[in-house]
PDB file of C-alpha atoms in Angstrom:
ATOM      1  CA  MET A  18     -22.989 -54.004  21.810  1.00 47.00           C
ATOM      2  CA  GLY A  19     -25.374 -56.952  21.854  1.00 55.00           C
ATOM      3  CA  GLU A  20     -24.840 -60.520  20.746  1.00 71.00           C
ATOM      4  CA  ARG A  21     -22.023 -61.545  18.459  1.00 83.00           C
ATOM      5  CA  PRO A  22     -23.478 -61.941  14.948  1.00 91.00           C
ATOM      6  CA  GLY A  23     -23.315 -65.251  13.118  1.00 93.00           C
ATOM      7  CA  SER A  24     -22.592 -63.548   9.807  1.00 95.00           C
ATOM      8  CA  ILE A  25     -21.081 -60.209   8.781  1.00 96.00           C
ATOM      9  CA  LEU A  26     -20.775 -58.402   5.471  1.00 96.00           C
ATOM     10  CA  PHE A  27     -18.221 -55.592   5.130  1.00 97.00           C
ATOM     11  CA  VAL A  28     -18.959 -53.118   2.335  1.00 96.00           C
ATOM     12  CA  CYS A  29     -16.863 -50.304   0.873  1.00 96.00           C
ATOM     13  CA  GLY A  30     -16.647 -48.541  -2.475  1.00 94.00           C
ATOM     14  CA  MET A  31     -14.829 -51.095  -4.636  1.00 95.00           C
ATOM     15  CA  ASN A  32     -14.053 -54.137  -2.429  1.00 95.00           C
ATOM     16  CA  ALA A  33     -10.375 -53.572  -3.111  1.00 95.00           C
ATOM     17  CA  ILE A  34      -8.947 -52.127   0.123  1.00 96.00           C
ATOM     18  CA  ARG A  35     -11.027 -51.544   3.251  1.00 97.00           C
ATOM     19  CA  SER A  36     -13.680 -54.254   3.057  1.00 97.00           C
ATOM     20  CA  PRO A  37     -11.323 -57.120   2.096  1.00 97.00           C
ATOM     21  CA  MET A  38      -8.967 -56.043   4.890  1.00 98.00           C
ATOM     22  CA  ALA A  39     -11.864 -56.082   7.349  1.00 98.00           C
ATOM     23  CA  GLU A  40     -13.137 -59.426   6.036  1.00 97.00           C
ATOM     24  CA  ASN A  41      -9.753 -61.102   6.466  1.00 97.00           C
ATOM     25  CA  LEU A  42      -9.131 -59.561   9.876  1.00 98.00           C
ATOM     26  CA  ALA A  43     -12.554 -60.648  11.148  1.00 97.00           C
ATOM     27  CA  ARG A  44     -12.084 -64.168   9.762  1.00 96.00           C
ATOM     28  CA  HIS A  45      -8.707 -64.398  11.448  1.00 96.00           C
ATOM     29  CA  LEU A  46      -9.868 -62.987  14.804  1.00 95.00           C
ATOM     30  CA  PHE A  47     -13.299 -64.676  14.890  1.00 95.00           C
ATOM     31  CA  PRO A  48     -13.245 -67.806  12.685  1.00 95.00           C
ATOM     32  CA  SER A  49     -16.679 -68.880  13.952  1.00 94.00           C
ATOM     33  CA  ILE A  50     -18.351 -65.848  12.323  1.00 94.00           C
ATOM     34  CA  PHE A  51     -19.229 -66.230   8.630  1.00 95.00           C
ATOM     35  CA  THR A  52     -17.657 -63.185   6.981  1.00 95.00           C
ATOM     36  CA  GLN A  53     -17.734 -61.746   3.464  1.00 95.00           C
ATOM     37  CA  SER A  54     -17.029 -58.445   1.761  1.00 96.00           C
ATOM     38  CA  ALA A  55     -18.282 -56.607  -1.302  1.00 95.00           C
ATOM     39  CA  GLY A  56     -18.201 -53.214  -2.947  1.00 95.00           C
ATOM     40  CA  VAL A  57     -20.688 -50.803  -4.435  1.00 94.00           C
ATOM     41  CA  ARG A  58     -18.622 -51.075  -7.631  1.00 93.00           C
ATOM     42  CA  CYS A  59     -15.978 -53.617  -8.584  1.00 89.00           C
ATOM     43  CA  GLY A  60     -12.410 -52.430  -8.170  1.00 89.00           C
ATOM     44  CA  GLU A  61      -9.046 -54.013  -8.868  1.00 91.00           C
ATOM     45  CA  ARG A  62      -6.807 -55.889  -6.465  1.00 89.00           C
ATOM     46  CA  ASP A  63      -4.488 -53.451  -4.674  1.00 93.00           C
ATOM     47  CA  PRO A  64      -0.844 -54.531  -4.170  1.00 94.00           C
ATOM     48  CA  PHE A  65      -0.471 -52.284  -1.093  1.00 96.00           C
ATOM     49  CA  VAL A  66      -3.284 -54.208   0.622  1.00 96.00           C
ATOM     50  CA  VAL A  67      -1.528 -57.497  -0.102  1.00 96.00           C
ATOM     51  CA  ALA A  68       1.746 -56.060   1.311  1.00 97.00           C
ATOM     52  CA  VAL A  69       0.345 -54.696   4.595  1.00 97.00           C
ATOM     53  CA  MET A  70      -1.782 -57.760   5.280  1.00 97.00           C
ATOM     54  CA  ASP A  71       1.213 -60.003   4.579  1.00 97.00           C
ATOM     55  CA  GLU A  72       3.086 -58.084   7.300  1.00 97.00           C
ATOM     56  CA  ILE A  73       0.686 -59.557   9.875  1.00 97.00           C
ATOM     57  CA  GLY A  74       0.596 -63.021   8.307  1.00 97.00           C
ATOM     58  CA  LEU A  75      -2.658 -62.735   6.337  1.00 97.00           C
ATOM     59  CA  ASP A  76      -2.704 -63.557   2.621  1.00 95.00           C
ATOM     60  CA  LEU A  77      -4.915 -61.408   0.403  1.00 94.00           C
ATOM     61  CA  SER A  78      -3.055 -62.152  -2.834  1.00 93.00           C
ATOM     62  CA  LYS A  79      -5.966 -64.214  -4.201  1.00 92.00           C
ATOM     63  CA  HIS A  80      -8.717 -61.737  -3.282  1.00 92.00           C
ATOM     64  CA  ARG A  81     -10.992 -60.952  -6.217  1.00 93.00           C
ATOM     65  CA  PRO A  82     -13.026 -57.753  -5.724  1.00 94.00           C
ATOM     66  CA  LYS A  83     -16.785 -58.270  -6.095  1.00 93.00           C
ATOM     67  CA  GLU A  84     -19.903 -56.140  -6.104  1.00 93.00           C
ATOM     68  CA  LEU A  85     -22.900 -56.512  -3.806  1.00 88.00           C
ATOM     69  CA  ASP A  86     -24.897 -57.941  -6.724  1.00 86.00           C
ATOM     70  CA  GLU A  87     -22.426 -60.842  -7.037  1.00 89.00           C
ATOM     71  CA  LEU A  88     -22.998 -62.189  -3.518  1.00 85.00           C
ATOM     72  CA  GLU A  89     -24.435 -65.686  -3.472  1.00 79.00           C
ATOM     73  CA  ASP A  90     -25.715 -65.163   0.051  1.00 73.00           C
ATOM     74  CA  ASP A  91     -27.629 -61.965   0.657  1.00 70.00           C
ATOM     75  CA  TYR A  92     -28.642 -62.550   4.234  1.00 82.00           C
ATOM     76  CA  PHE A  93     -26.322 -61.354   6.982  1.00 91.00           C
ATOM     77  CA  ASP A  94     -26.912 -60.616  10.662  1.00 92.00           C
ATOM     78  CA  LEU A  95     -24.821 -57.466  10.387  1.00 95.00           C
ATOM     79  CA  ILE A  96     -23.598 -55.262   7.559  1.00 95.00           C
ATOM     80  CA  ILE A  97     -20.711 -52.928   8.351  1.00 97.00           C
ATOM     81  CA  THR A  98     -20.110 -50.143   5.874  1.00 97.00           C
ATOM     82  CA  LEU A  99     -16.763 -48.387   5.607  1.00 97.00           C
ATOM     83  CA  ALA A 100     -17.511 -45.555   3.160  1.00 96.00           C
ATOM     84  CA  PRO A 101     -20.441 -43.128   2.728  1.00 95.00           C
ATOM     85  CA  GLU A 102     -21.506 -44.528  -0.666  1.00 94.00           C
ATOM     86  CA  ALA A 103     -21.385 -48.053   0.748  1.00 95.00           C
ATOM     87  CA  HIS A 104     -23.575 -47.015   3.665  1.00 94.00           C
ATOM     88  CA  HIS A 105     -26.230 -45.519   1.384  1.00 93.00           C
ATOM     89  CA  LYS A 106     -26.162 -48.600  -0.851  1.00 91.00           C
ATOM     90  CA  ALA A 107     -26.407 -50.968   2.149  1.00 90.00           C
ATOM     91  CA  LEU A 108     -29.407 -49.102   3.520  1.00 90.00           C
ATOM     92  CA  GLU A 109     -31.051 -49.341   0.101  1.00 87.00           C
ATOM     93  CA  PHE A 110     -30.047 -53.028  -0.233  1.00 82.00           C
ATOM     94  CA  THR A 111     -31.534 -53.914   3.175  1.00 83.00           C
ATOM     95  CA  ARG A 112     -34.743 -51.856   3.002  1.00 84.00           C
ATOM     96  CA  THR A 113     -36.896 -54.975   3.173  1.00 80.00           C
ATOM     97  CA  MET A 114     -34.635 -57.044   5.451  1.00 79.00           C
ATOM     98  CA  ALA A 115     -34.301 -57.309   9.202  1.00 81.00           C
ATOM     99  CA  VAL A 116     -30.574 -56.693   9.372  1.00 88.00           C
ATOM    100  CA  ASP A 117     -28.445 -54.296  11.397  1.00 91.00           C
ATOM    101  CA  VAL A 118     -26.291 -51.853   9.450  1.00 94.00           C
ATOM    102  CA  GLU A 119     -23.402 -50.074  11.160  1.00 96.00           C
ATOM    103  CA  TYR A 120     -21.315 -47.298   9.634  1.00 97.00           C
ATOM    104  CA  TRP A 121     -17.606 -47.245  10.484  1.00 97.00           C
ATOM    105  CA  PRO A 122     -16.176 -44.218   8.640  1.00 95.00           C
ATOM    106  CA  THR A 123     -12.765 -45.340   7.394  1.00 96.00           C
ATOM    107  CA  GLN A 124     -10.327 -43.261   5.357  1.00 94.00           C
ATOM    108  CA  ASP A 125      -9.416 -44.421   1.864  1.00 95.00           C
ATOM    109  CA  PRO A 126      -5.648 -45.043   1.952  1.00 96.00           C
ATOM    110  CA  SER A 127      -5.439 -45.043  -1.855  1.00 93.00           C
ATOM    111  CA  LEU A 128      -5.756 -41.245  -1.640  1.00 93.00           C
ATOM    112  CA  ALA A 129      -2.409 -41.039   0.215  1.00 93.00           C
ATOM    113  CA  THR A 130       0.484 -39.362  -1.557  1.00 93.00           C
ATOM    114  CA  GLY A 131       4.221 -39.317  -1.002  1.00 94.00           C
ATOM    115  CA  SER A 132       6.851 -42.032  -0.973  1.00 95.00           C
ATOM    116  CA  ARG A 133       6.041 -45.738  -1.099  1.00 94.00           C
ATOM    117  CA  ASP A 134       6.712 -45.908   2.664  1.00 95.00           C
ATOM    118  CA  GLN A 135       4.324 -43.013   3.374  1.00 96.00           C
ATOM    119  CA  ILE A 136       1.616 -44.668   1.278  1.00 95.00           C
ATOM    120  CA  LEU A 137       2.196 -48.023   3.016  1.00 97.00           C
ATOM    121  CA  ASP A 138       1.902 -46.250   6.380  1.00 97.00           C
ATOM    122  CA  SER A 139      -1.524 -44.970   5.333  1.00 97.00           C
ATOM    123  CA  TYR A 140      -2.615 -48.545   4.522  1.00 97.00           C
ATOM    124  CA  ARG A 141      -1.172 -49.788   7.828  1.00 98.00           C
ATOM    125  CA  GLN A 142      -3.171 -47.169   9.734  1.00 98.00           C
ATOM    126  CA  VAL A 143      -6.402 -48.410   8.110  1.00 98.00           C
ATOM    127  CA  ARG A 144      -5.462 -52.053   8.776  1.00 98.00           C
ATOM    128  CA  ASP A 145      -4.651 -51.348  12.418  1.00 98.00           C
ATOM    129  CA  LEU A 146      -7.799 -49.253  12.946  1.00 98.00           C
ATOM    130  CA  LEU A 147      -9.983 -51.999  11.458  1.00 98.00           C
ATOM    131  CA  GLN A 148      -8.240 -54.662  13.548  1.00 97.00           C
ATOM    132  CA  MET A 149      -8.844 -52.652  16.717  1.00 97.00           C
ATOM    133  CA  LYS A 150     -12.505 -51.907  15.880  1.00 97.00           C
ATOM    134  CA  ILE A 151     -13.264 -55.517  14.919  1.00 96.00           C
ATOM    135  CA  GLY A 152     -11.586 -56.818  18.072  1.00 95.00           C
ATOM    136  CA  LYS A 153     -13.530 -54.391  20.276  1.00 94.00           C
ATOM    137  CA  ARG A 154     -16.867 -54.886  18.531  1.00 94.00           C
ATOM    138  CA  PHE A 155     -16.959 -58.694  18.540  1.00 91.00           C
ATOM    139  CA  THR A 156     -15.214 -59.608  21.799  1.00 85.00           C
ATOM    140  CA  ARG A 157     -17.776 -60.376  24.455  1.00 64.00           C
TER     141      ARG A 157
END
């Protein structure tokens, strides 16, 4: 796996679900790593994300989705993409940079259907998968 990066950027489609979850989880698990998230496009805050993150004691109620172009810092040691479009955009974005880009295919829980509980379960699965992957990837 290599050295633990000093800075990570998580990227997904709209910076509304997967990447903000990953950003908050990484910040919580590894506070010494500078972590941010962004989207290819700008989405809207998702109340299901706030609910499932609150279940584990993390507050995402003030998260404001942002696009890659809005980042003040554009240098990261590692960019982790969570959706195909985000991966393509990150590769384009980093063409002239020496930065590692990893693709972690992650389902979009907003596509889930059914009852509120079934939809929340879909969000929990993504949260738990990201928590496990982040823990594995950055623990020496």
